[in-house]
mmCIF file of C-alpha atoms and ligand atoms in Angstrom:
data_model
loop_
_atom_site.group_PDB
_atom_site.id
_atom_site.type_symbol
_atom_site.label_atom_id
_atom_site.label_comp_id
_atom_site.label_asym_id
_atom_site.label_seq_id
_atom_site.Cartn_x
_atom_site.Cartn_y
_atom_site.Cartn_z
ATOM 1 C CA UNK F 1 -15.206 5.422 6.149
ATOM 2 C CA UNK F 2 -11.931 7.013 5.155
ATOM 3 C CA UNK F 3 -11.079 10.569 4.127
ATOM 4 C CA UNK F 4 -9.611 10.949 0.672
ATOM 5 C CA UNK F 5 -7.062 13.677 -0.071
ATOM 6 C CA UNK F 6 -5.951 14.531 -3.616
ATOM 7 C CA UNK F 7 -2.826 16.651 -3.971
ATOM 8 C CA UNK F 8 -2.645 19.002 -6.966
ATOM 9 C CA UNK F 9 0.926 20.332 -7.044
ATOM 10 C CA UNK F 10 0.512 23.170 -9.541
ATOM 11 C CA UNK F 11 0.711 26.882 -8.813
ATOM 12 C CA UNK F 12 0.964 29.920 -11.083
ATOM 13 C CA UNK F 13 3.929 31.147 -9.064
ATOM 14 C CA UNK F 14 5.572 30.209 -5.794
ATOM 15 C CA UNK F 15 4.519 32.319 -2.804
ATOM 16 C CA UNK F 16 7.348 33.786 -0.737
ATOM 17 C CA UNK F 17 6.548 31.681 2.323
ATOM 18 C CA UNK F 18 5.697 28.413 0.628
ATOM 19 C CA UNK F 19 7.428 25.151 1.437
ATOM 20 C CA UNK F 20 4.587 22.939 0.171
ATOM 21 C CA UNK F 21 4.960 20.587 -2.743
ATOM 22 C CA UNK F 22 4.037 22.802 -5.687
ATOM 23 C CA UNK F 23 5.563 23.286 -9.126
ATOM 24 C CA UNK F 24 4.979 26.674 -10.762
ATOM 25 C CA UNK F 25 6.271 25.574 -14.158
ATOM 26 C CA UNK F 26 4.524 22.248 -14.697
ATOM 27 C CA UNK F 27 0.844 23.094 -15.213
ATOM 28 C CA UNK F 28 1.166 22.102 -18.882
ATOM 29 C CA UNK F 29 1.676 18.526 -17.638
ATOM 30 C CA UNK F 30 -1.667 18.418 -15.819
ATOM 31 C CA UNK F 31 -3.123 15.760 -18.088
ATOM 32 C CA UNK F 32 -0.180 13.423 -17.477
ATOM 33 C CA UNK F 33 -0.408 14.063 -13.739
ATOM 34 C CA UNK F 34 -4.154 13.487 -13.549
ATOM 35 C CA UNK F 35 -3.718 10.223 -15.488
ATOM 36 C CA UNK F 36 -1.249 9.189 -12.782
ATOM 37 C CA UNK F 37 -3.720 10.152 -10.042
ATOM 38 C CA UNK F 38 -6.342 7.981 -11.729
ATOM 39 C CA UNK F 39 -3.860 5.091 -11.924
ATOM 40 C CA UNK F 40 -2.962 5.540 -8.275
ATOM 41 C CA UNK F 41 -6.652 5.465 -7.322
ATOM 42 C CA UNK F 42 -6.900 2.104 -9.108
ATOM 43 C CA UNK F 43 -4.399 0.660 -6.601
ATOM 44 C CA UNK F 44 -7.128 0.928 -3.972
ATOM 45 C CA UNK F 45 -10.040 -0.402 -6.012
ATOM 46 C CA UNK F 46 -9.873 -3.914 -4.586
ATOM 47 C CA UNK F 47 -9.854 -2.559 -0.980
ATOM 48 C CA UNK F 48 -13.572 -1.688 -1.244
ATOM 49 C CA UNK F 49 -13.100 1.478 0.825
ATOM 50 C CA UNK F 50 -15.913 3.906 1.551
ATOM 51 C CA UNK F 51 -15.085 7.637 1.669
ATOM 52 C CA UNK F 52 -17.231 10.271 3.321
ATOM 53 C CA UNK F 53 -14.868 13.170 2.678
ATOM 54 C CA UNK F 54 -12.891 14.083 -0.437
ATOM 55 C CA UNK F 55 -10.505 17.015 -0.419
ATOM 56 C CA UNK F 56 -8.660 18.424 -3.438
ATOM 57 C CA UNK F 57 -5.777 20.452 -1.968
ATOM 58 C CA UNK F 58 -2.509 21.821 -3.174
ATOM 59 C CA UNK F 59 -0.855 23.638 -4.687
ATOM 60 C CA UNK F 60 -3.730 25.253 -6.516
ATOM 61 C CA UNK F 61 -6.399 22.753 -7.604
ATOM 62 C CA UNK F 62 -8.418 25.577 -9.199
ATOM 63 C CA UNK F 63 -5.643 26.031 -11.773
ATOM 64 C CA UNK F 64 -6.633 22.716 -13.350
ATOM 65 C CA UNK F 65 -8.944 22.544 -16.316
ATOM 66 C CA UNK F 66 -12.292 21.096 -15.316
ATOM 67 C CA UNK F 67 -11.787 18.176 -17.711
ATOM 68 C CA UNK F 68 -8.672 17.189 -15.725
ATOM 69 C CA UNK F 69 -10.573 17.305 -12.450
ATOM 70 C CA UNK F 70 -13.402 15.286 -14.029
ATOM 71 C CA UNK F 71 -10.936 12.554 -14.995
ATOM 72 C CA UNK F 72 -9.708 12.257 -11.399
ATOM 73 C CA UNK F 73 -13.222 12.416 -9.990
ATOM 74 C CA UNK F 74 -14.350 9.596 -12.314
ATOM 75 C CA UNK F 75 -11.468 7.442 -11.084
ATOM 76 C CA UNK F 76 -12.328 8.218 -7.468
ATOM 77 C CA UNK F 77 -15.936 7.147 -7.957
ATOM 78 C CA UNK F 78 -14.784 4.007 -9.714
ATOM 79 C CA UNK F 79 -12.326 3.010 -6.972
ATOM 80 C CA UNK F 80 -13.947 4.245 -3.743
ATOM 81 C CA UNK F 81 -17.529 4.124 -2.505
ATOM 82 C CA UNK F 82 -18.081 7.846 -2.035
ATOM 83 C CA UNK F 83 -21.084 8.481 0.246
ATOM 84 C CA UNK F 84 -23.964 10.361 -1.331
ATOM 85 C CA UNK F 85 -23.665 12.969 1.441
ATOM 86 C CA UNK F 86 -19.864 13.165 1.396
ATOM 87 C CA UNK F 87 -18.193 16.501 2.058
ATOM 88 C CA UNK F 88 -16.282 17.234 -1.171
ATOM 89 C CA UNK F 89 -13.937 20.218 -1.008
ATOM 90 C CA UNK F 90 -11.750 21.994 -3.514
ATOM 91 C CA UNK F 91 -9.145 24.606 -2.598
ATOM 92 C CA UNK F 92 -9.232 27.649 -4.851
ATOM 93 C CA UNK F 93 -7.004 30.639 -5.364
ATOM 94 C CA UNK F 94 -9.122 33.795 -5.737
ATOM 95 C CA UNK F 95 -7.508 34.813 -9.030
ATOM 96 C CA UNK F 96 -8.382 31.531 -10.723
ATOM 97 C CA UNK F 97 -12.124 31.323 -10.051
ATOM 98 C CA UNK F 98 -14.474 31.893 -12.995
ATOM 99 C CA UNK F 99 -18.229 31.421 -13.286
ATOM 100 C CA UNK F 100 -17.660 28.500 -15.649
ATOM 101 C CA UNK F 101 -15.251 26.770 -13.258
ATOM 102 C CA UNK F 102 -17.595 27.310 -10.311
ATOM 103 C CA UNK F 103 -20.467 25.757 -12.287
ATOM 104 C CA UNK F 104 -18.194 22.872 -13.306
ATOM 105 C CA UNK F 105 -17.229 22.246 -9.667
ATOM 106 C CA UNK F 106 -20.890 22.011 -8.703
ATOM 107 C CA UNK F 107 -21.550 19.625 -11.587
ATOM 108 C CA UNK F 108 -18.572 17.494 -10.525
ATOM 109 C CA UNK F 109 -19.995 17.094 -7.020
ATOM 110 C CA UNK F 110 -17.974 19.620 -5.017
ATOM 111 C CA UNK F 111 -20.096 21.066 -2.206
ATOM 112 C CA UNK F 112 -17.437 23.032 -0.326
ATOM 113 C CA UNK F 113 -14.746 25.496 -1.430
ATOM 114 C CA UNK F 114 -11.755 26.616 0.587
ATOM 115 C CA UNK F 115 -10.709 30.006 -0.737
ATOM 116 C CA UNK F 116 -7.174 31.201 0.015
ATOM 117 C CA UNK F 117 -7.936 34.834 0.884
ATOM 118 C CA UNK F 118 -5.015 35.152 3.377
ATOM 119 C CA UNK F 119 -5.349 38.945 3.772
ATOM 120 C CA UNK F 120 -7.533 41.780 2.496
ATOM 121 C CA UNK F 121 -4.638 44.239 2.353
ATOM 122 C CA UNK F 122 -3.149 44.297 -1.140
ATOM 123 C CA UNK F 123 0.342 45.303 0.034
ATOM 124 C CA UNK F 124 0.386 42.263 2.370
ATOM 125 C CA UNK F 125 -0.784 39.965 -0.421
ATOM 126 C CA UNK F 126 1.929 41.325 -2.631
ATOM 127 C CA UNK F 127 4.563 40.887 0.128
ATOM 128 C CA UNK F 128 3.431 37.265 0.496
ATOM 129 C CA UNK F 129 3.916 36.772 -3.253
ATOM 130 C CA UNK F 130 0.235 36.047 -3.780
ATOM 131 C CA UNK F 131 -1.080 36.793 -7.256
ATOM 132 C CA UNK F 132 -4.541 37.875 -6.186
ATOM 133 C CA UNK F 133 -5.899 41.101 -4.761
ATOM 134 C CA UNK F 134 -8.563 41.766 -2.159
ATOM 135 C CA UNK F 135 -10.973 42.573 -5.033
ATOM 136 C CA UNK F 136 -10.284 39.143 -6.539
ATOM 137 C CA UNK F 137 -11.337 37.522 -3.274
ATOM 138 C CA UNK F 138 -14.610 39.460 -3.221
ATOM 139 C CA UNK F 139 -15.247 38.705 -6.901
ATOM 140 C CA UNK F 140 -14.508 34.980 -6.596
ATOM 141 C CA UNK F 141 -16.537 34.704 -3.406
ATOM 142 C CA UNK F 142 -19.573 36.201 -5.196
ATOM 143 C CA UNK F 143 -19.068 33.860 -8.135
ATOM 144 C CA UNK F 144 -19.023 30.846 -5.818
ATOM 145 C CA UNK F 145 -22.148 31.990 -3.963
ATOM 146 C CA UNK F 146 -23.933 32.627 -7.282
ATOM 147 C CA UNK F 147 -22.979 29.142 -8.417
ATOM 148 C CA UNK F 148 -24.802 27.767 -5.374
ATOM 149 C CA UNK F 149 -21.989 27.042 -2.922
ATOM 150 C CA UNK F 150 -23.455 27.246 0.575
ATOM 151 C CA UNK F 151 -20.326 26.047 2.350
ATOM 152 C CA UNK F 152 -17.307 28.299 1.809
ATOM 153 C CA UNK F 153 -14.210 28.473 3.940
ATOM 154 C CA UNK F 154 -11.811 31.416 3.870
ATOM 155 C CA UNK F 155 -8.147 31.197 4.889
ATOM 156 C CA UNK F 156 -6.758 34.104 6.851
ATOM 157 C CA UNK F 157 -3.097 34.553 7.708
ATOM 158 C CA UNK F 158 -1.592 36.452 10.609
ATOM 159 C CA UNK F 159 1.938 37.432 11.628
ATOM 160 C CA UNK F 160 2.691 38.543 8.064
ATOM 161 C CA UNK F 161 5.912 40.627 8.300
ATOM 162 C CA UNK F 162 4.286 43.886 7.138
ATOM 163 C CA UNK F 163 1.043 43.289 9.065
ATOM 164 C CA UNK F 164 0.047 45.280 12.141
ATOM 165 C CA UNK F 165 -2.922 45.047 14.481
ATOM 166 C CA UNK F 166 -4.913 47.644 12.516
ATOM 167 C CA UNK F 167 -4.424 45.895 9.176
ATOM 168 C CA UNK F 168 -5.276 42.523 10.751
ATOM 169 C CA UNK F 169 -8.432 44.107 12.114
ATOM 170 C CA UNK F 170 -9.339 45.302 8.593
ATOM 171 C CA UNK F 171 -8.868 41.803 7.199
ATOM 172 C CA UNK F 172 -10.955 40.277 9.982
ATOM 173 C CA UNK F 173 -13.754 42.797 9.376
ATOM 174 C CA UNK F 174 -13.744 42.035 5.651
ATOM 175 C CA UNK F 175 -13.884 38.306 6.285
ATOM 176 C CA UNK F 176 -16.809 38.790 8.653
ATOM 177 C CA UNK F 177 -18.609 40.997 6.130
ATOM 178 C CA UNK F 178 -18.430 38.172 3.615
ATOM 179 C CA UNK F 179 -19.908 35.789 6.231
ATOM 180 C CA UNK F 180 -18.343 32.484 5.160
ATOM 181 C CA UNK F 181 -19.437 29.322 6.923
ATOM 182 C CA UNK F 182 -15.876 28.460 7.940
ATOM 183 C CA UNK F 183 -12.657 30.373 8.611
ATOM 184 C CA UNK F 184 -9.161 28.890 8.956
ATOM 185 C CA UNK F 185 -6.510 31.121 10.535
ATOM 186 C CA UNK F 186 -2.841 30.353 10.255
ATOM 187 C CA UNK F 187 0.094 32.171 11.766
ATOM 188 C CA UNK F 188 2.937 32.631 9.305
ATOM 189 C CA UNK F 189 6.010 30.598 10.176
ATOM 190 C CA UNK F 190 9.020 31.536 8.122
ATOM 191 C CA UNK F 191 10.709 28.383 6.859
ATOM 192 C CA UNK F 192 14.322 27.966 5.777
ATOM 193 C CA UNK F 193 14.796 27.597 2.045
ATOM 194 C CA UNK F 194 11.870 29.854 1.125
ATOM 195 C CA UNK F 195 12.288 33.404 -0.249
ATOM 196 C CA UNK F 196 11.040 34.681 3.145
ATOM 197 C CA UNK F 197 13.626 32.483 4.855
ATOM 198 C CA UNK F 198 16.381 34.128 2.799
ATOM 199 C CA UNK F 199 14.942 37.630 3.394
ATOM 200 C CA UNK F 200 14.897 36.922 7.114
ATOM 201 C CA UNK F 201 18.507 35.771 7.033
ATOM 202 C CA UNK F 202 19.629 38.908 5.227
ATOM 203 C CA UNK F 203 17.604 41.187 7.510
ATOM 204 C CA UNK F 204 15.149 42.421 4.833
ATOM 205 C CA UNK F 205 12.188 41.222 6.888
ATOM 206 C CA UNK F 206 11.756 40.308 10.515
ATOM 207 C CA UNK F 207 9.509 37.813 12.248
ATOM 208 C CA UNK F 208 6.857 38.827 14.726
ATOM 209 C CA UNK F 209 7.896 38.369 18.333
ATOM 210 C CA UNK F 210 6.233 35.594 20.333
ATOM 211 C CA UNK F 211 4.112 38.205 22.110
ATOM 212 C CA UNK F 212 2.977 39.832 18.862
ATOM 213 C CA UNK F 213 2.212 36.410 17.430
ATOM 214 C CA UNK F 214 0.100 35.471 20.462
ATOM 215 C CA UNK F 215 -1.642 38.873 20.514
ATOM 216 C CA UNK F 216 -2.606 38.594 16.846
ATOM 217 C CA UNK F 217 -3.939 35.096 17.434
ATOM 218 C CA UNK F 218 -5.926 36.375 20.403
ATOM 219 C CA UNK F 219 -7.290 39.240 18.290
ATOM 220 C CA UNK F 220 -8.574 36.693 15.757
ATOM 221 C CA UNK F 221 -10.035 34.320 18.369
ATOM 222 C CA UNK F 222 -11.834 37.156 20.144
ATOM 223 C CA UNK F 223 -13.223 38.780 16.982
ATOM 224 C CA UNK F 224 -14.450 35.576 15.397
ATOM 225 C CA UNK F 225 -16.019 34.116 18.507
ATOM 226 C CA UNK F 226 -17.730 37.455 19.271
ATOM 227 C CA UNK F 227 -19.132 37.319 15.744
ATOM 228 C CA UNK F 228 -20.692 33.947 16.540
ATOM 229 C CA UNK F 229 -18.168 31.530 15.057
ATOM 230 C CA UNK F 230 -17.363 28.468 17.128
ATOM 231 C CA UNK F 231 -13.671 27.793 17.629
ATOM 232 C CA UNK F 232 -13.827 24.035 17.227
ATOM 233 C CA UNK F 233 -10.084 23.644 16.654
ATOM 234 C CA UNK F 234 -7.160 25.838 17.646
ATOM 235 C CA UNK F 235 -6.929 27.414 14.175
ATOM 236 C CA UNK F 236 -10.415 26.774 12.815
ATOM 237 C CA UNK F 237 -13.758 28.494 13.306
ATOM 238 C CA UNK F 238 -17.167 27.743 11.884
ATOM 239 C CA UNK F 239 -20.879 28.233 12.024
ATOM 240 C CA UNK F 240 -22.548 25.310 13.788
ATOM 241 C CA UNK F 241 -22.627 22.286 11.527
ATOM 242 C CA UNK F 242 -19.991 23.615 9.132
ATOM 243 C CA UNK F 243 -16.893 22.216 10.849
ATOM 244 C CA UNK F 244 -14.520 20.664 8.316
ATOM 245 C CA UNK F 245 -15.380 16.957 8.388
ATOM 246 C CA UNK F 246 -12.260 16.135 6.418
ATOM 247 C CA UNK F 247 -9.833 17.894 8.722
ATOM 248 C CA UNK F 248 -11.564 16.549 11.821
ATOM 249 C CA UNK F 249 -10.591 13.098 10.560
ATOM 250 C CA UNK F 250 -6.912 14.095 10.768
ATOM 251 C CA UNK F 251 -7.280 15.446 14.280
ATOM 252 C CA UNK F 252 -9.210 12.399 15.421
ATOM 253 C CA UNK F 253 -6.633 9.984 14.036
ATOM 254 C CA UNK F 254 -9.071 8.429 11.552
ATOM 255 C CA UNK F 255 -7.829 6.681 8.443
ATOM 256 C CA UNK F 256 -7.198 8.646 5.287
ATOM 257 C CA UNK F 257 -5.733 7.949 1.881
ATOM 258 C CA UNK F 258 -3.728 10.599 0.049
ATOM 259 C CA UNK F 259 -3.362 10.504 -3.720
ATOM 260 C CA UNK F 260 -0.662 12.463 -5.521
ATOM 261 C CA UNK F 261 2.913 13.679 -5.216
ATOM 262 C CA UNK F 262 3.884 14.225 -1.553
ATOM 263 C CA UNK F 263 0.462 13.041 -0.352
ATOM 264 C CA UNK F 264 0.407 11.270 3.009
ATOM 265 C CA UNK F 265 -1.839 8.360 3.980
ATOM 266 C CA UNK F 266 -2.657 6.796 7.321
ATOM 267 C CA UNK F 267 -4.154 3.348 6.979
ATOM 268 C CA UNK F 268 -4.097 0.345 9.310
ATOM 269 C CA UNK F 269 -1.681 2.148 11.659
ATOM 270 C CA UNK F 270 0.801 2.749 8.817
ATOM 271 C CA UNK F 271 1.854 6.135 7.580
ATOM 272 C CA UNK F 272 3.173 6.431 4.077
ATOM 273 C CA UNK F 273 4.020 9.428 1.949
ATOM 274 C CA UNK F 274 4.371 9.462 -1.819
ATOM 275 C CA UNK F 275 7.468 11.026 -3.277
ATOM 276 C CA UNK F 276 7.367 14.780 -3.891
ATOM 277 C CA UNK F 277 9.421 14.248 -7.053
ATOM 278 C CA UNK F 278 6.990 14.912 -9.896
ATOM 279 C CA UNK F 279 8.523 12.520 -12.435
ATOM 280 C CA UNK F 280 9.105 9.724 -9.951
ATOM 281 C CA UNK F 281 5.510 10.030 -8.774
ATOM 282 C CA UNK F 282 4.205 9.755 -12.321
ATOM 283 C CA UNK F 283 6.503 6.813 -13.026
ATOM 284 C CA UNK F 284 5.568 4.565 -10.107
ATOM 285 C CA UNK F 285 4.076 6.434 -7.073
ATOM 286 C CA UNK F 286 7.161 5.494 -5.047
ATOM 287 C CA UNK F 287 6.939 6.202 -1.295
ATOM 288 C CA UNK F 288 9.448 8.479 0.432
ATOM 289 C CA UNK F 289 8.326 7.150 3.777
ATOM 290 C CA UNK F 290 6.420 4.063 4.882
ATOM 291 C CA UNK F 291 6.319 2.843 8.430
ATOM 292 C CA UNK F 292 4.040 1.331 11.003
ATOM 293 C CA UNK F 293 3.475 3.516 14.034
ATOM 294 C CA UNK F 294 4.253 1.932 17.386
ATOM 295 C CA UNK F 295 1.625 1.898 20.123
ATOM 296 C CA UNK F 296 3.504 4.672 21.944
ATOM 297 C CA UNK F 297 3.530 6.828 18.822
ATOM 298 C CA UNK F 298 -0.177 6.240 18.234
ATOM 299 C CA UNK F 299 -0.975 7.191 21.832
ATOM 300 C CA UNK F 300 1.094 10.383 21.541
ATOM 301 C CA UNK F 301 -0.583 11.294 18.274
ATOM 302 C CA UNK F 302 -3.977 10.693 19.846
ATOM 303 C CA UNK F 303 -3.242 13.291 22.517
ATOM 304 C CA UNK F 304 -1.282 15.697 20.331
ATOM 305 C CA UNK F 305 -3.994 15.855 17.671
ATOM 306 C CA UNK F 306 -7.199 15.450 19.655
ATOM 307 C CA UNK F 307 -6.307 18.122 22.179
ATOM 308 C CA UNK F 308 -6.325 20.552 19.246
ATOM 309 C CA UNK F 309 -10.094 20.019 19.114
ATOM 310 C CA UNK F 310 -11.109 22.617 21.632
ATOM 311 C CA UNK F 311 -14.570 21.230 22.427
ATOM 312 C CA UNK F 312 -14.214 17.516 21.748
ATOM 313 C CA UNK F 313 -10.722 17.205 23.246
ATOM 314 C CA UNK F 314 -9.183 13.820 24.037
ATOM 315 C CA UNK F 315 -11.858 11.256 24.917
ATOM 316 C CA UNK F 316 -10.961 8.984 27.830
ATOM 317 C CA UNK F 317 -13.285 6.171 26.659
ATOM 318 C CA UNK F 318 -11.989 6.247 23.118
ATOM 319 C CA UNK F 319 -8.394 6.175 24.303
ATOM 320 C CA UNK F 320 -9.068 3.125 26.519
ATOM 321 C CA UNK F 321 -10.948 1.330 23.748
ATOM 322 C CA UNK F 322 -8.145 1.951 21.295
ATOM 323 C CA UNK F 323 -5.130 1.257 23.462
ATOM 324 C CA UNK F 324 -6.360 -0.993 26.278
ATOM 325 C CA UNK F 325 -5.234 1.413 29.008
ATOM 326 C CA UNK F 326 -6.430 4.727 30.374
ATOM 327 C CA UNK F 327 -5.092 8.161 29.449
ATOM 328 C CA UNK F 328 -4.346 8.747 33.140
ATOM 329 C CA UNK F 329 -2.073 5.730 33.232
ATOM 330 C CA UNK F 330 -0.353 6.408 29.897
ATOM 331 C CA UNK F 331 0.263 10.116 30.479
ATOM 332 C CA UNK F 332 0.278 10.511 34.268
ATOM 333 C CA UNK F 333 3.162 13.026 34.348
ATOM 334 C CA UNK F 334 2.102 15.554 31.667
ATOM 335 C CA UNK F 335 -1.514 15.330 32.835
ATOM 336 C CA UNK F 336 -0.547 16.116 36.429
ATOM 337 C CA UNK F 337 1.671 18.995 35.266
ATOM 338 C CA UNK F 338 -0.927 20.641 33.043
ATOM 339 C CA UNK F 339 -3.927 20.052 35.293
ATOM 340 C CA UNK F 340 -1.994 21.715 38.108
ATOM 341 C CA UNK F 341 -0.948 24.582 35.817
ATOM 342 C CA UNK F 342 -4.513 25.090 34.615
ATOM 343 C CA UNK F 343 -3.575 24.528 30.979
ATOM 344 C CA UNK F 344 -5.657 21.325 30.807
ATOM 345 C CA UNK F 345 -9.181 20.804 32.108
ATOM 346 C CA UNK F 346 -10.677 17.467 33.141
ATOM 347 C CA UNK F 347 -14.240 17.449 31.765
ATOM 348 C CA UNK F 348 -15.044 14.027 33.229
ATOM 349 C CA UNK F 349 -15.237 12.059 29.987
ATOM 350 C CA UNK F 350 -12.405 13.939 28.259
ATOM 351 C CA UNK F 351 -9.505 16.317 28.638
ATOM 352 C CA UNK F 352 -9.524 19.662 26.871
ATOM 353 C CA UNK F 353 -7.121 22.581 26.695
ATOM 354 C CA UNK F 354 -8.120 25.491 28.898
ATOM 355 C CA UNK F 355 -8.753 28.665 26.946
ATOM 356 C CA UNK F 356 -5.580 30.342 28.137
ATOM 357 C CA UNK F 357 -3.599 27.341 26.880
ATOM 358 C CA UNK F 358 -4.693 28.121 23.300
ATOM 359 C CA UNK F 359 -1.967 30.778 23.195
ATOM 360 C CA UNK F 360 0.769 28.412 24.380
ATOM 361 C CA UNK F 361 -0.676 25.221 22.936
ATOM 362 C CA UNK F 362 2.589 23.931 21.472
ATOM 363 C CA UNK F 363 4.265 23.860 24.861
ATOM 364 C CA UNK F 364 1.367 21.772 26.224
ATOM 365 C CA UNK F 365 0.980 19.422 23.256
ATOM 366 C CA UNK F 366 4.724 18.761 23.048
ATOM 367 C CA UNK F 367 4.650 17.242 26.540
ATOM 368 C CA UNK F 368 2.575 14.358 25.162
ATOM 369 C CA UNK F 369 5.081 13.449 22.458
HETATM 370 S S1 SF4 P 401 -0.656 29.020 -3.602
HETATM 371 FE FE1 SF4 P 401 -0.231 27.745 -1.799
HETATM 372 S S2 SF4 P 401 0.855 25.958 -2.564
HETATM 373 FE FE2 SF4 P 401 0.914 27.519 -4.184
HETATM 374 S S3 SF4 P 401 2.844 28.557 -3.890
HETATM 375 FE FE3 SF4 P 401 1.298 29.723 -2.754
HETATM 376 S S4 SF4 P 401 1.325 28.863 -0.680
HETATM 377 FE FE4 SF4 P 401 2.409 27.426 -2.010
#
């Protein structure tokens, strides 16, 4: 079973930190784009692939008219064998959710919504360039619950330039009061070429220090786990049974197909990425990148991604079955280093990050690349 990702590259406006593939001025071309998505899905029809997760991400999928989403969903069902119990997620921006859209999503088979709350402090949302307010998040959350969604994920961002520990605490409390099944927490990284990147260069904003960044992350981990959420991945927390099945596929190196501009696929050890150029994508789905991963690259990815899964970690048996040699043999040096440093723990059948390594995870994971 593969995971299926559908990229919807439309947004009402570009956020100040965004370097994703999204086009604020092209929503009027949604019909043309969704026709292209349906055509791209047809490329896979003869493969006979089963999918047990479908994820509409972006961009802002909830900007689309429901009829556009229905067209893509029809094509997906025609070209892939979607399991009856598949996890089917749509990302939504709080200012775009209406009762009608929520009802349409249910009717179209979506059973999970990822809501981009980011913060519950309006001045932080405004600094980020988000169009929604904290009230919009509460309103859209209620709409989704009333429409029958029993699996909602909220995104929360930390290390926002104007954020402090007190305001982060307020956002965490408000998330917990809503009681979503899943919470994703991402630390803001300021990228070159974004409005934040330019503001950083000209000294208008500053980045959090490494210590502040780690302390904010720790504040989130502590608060959410104390509230009963399991931290199943470095940045993701859930109630038992509500882990994101789709994202776990990425971390476990399972196969996935991405449809849409800039969408990446991993199939039969090949990675390929469709062009991010809107018109070129619509014309012929040309790839910007297409290559077969070497065994060394696959082994590195196995460690780099699976160690992010805090409980499951990197399975020794699975590694041997996949690569014909043991983890201990393939990664003797970094394993020895991190076991001695206490940043990795040998659980017998698998290796996992120690809890204190969560705060310096990049420095551990990079040693396996
Ligand atoms: S909503 Fe998401 S994809 Fe769209 S501009 Fe903002 S960060 Fe980028």
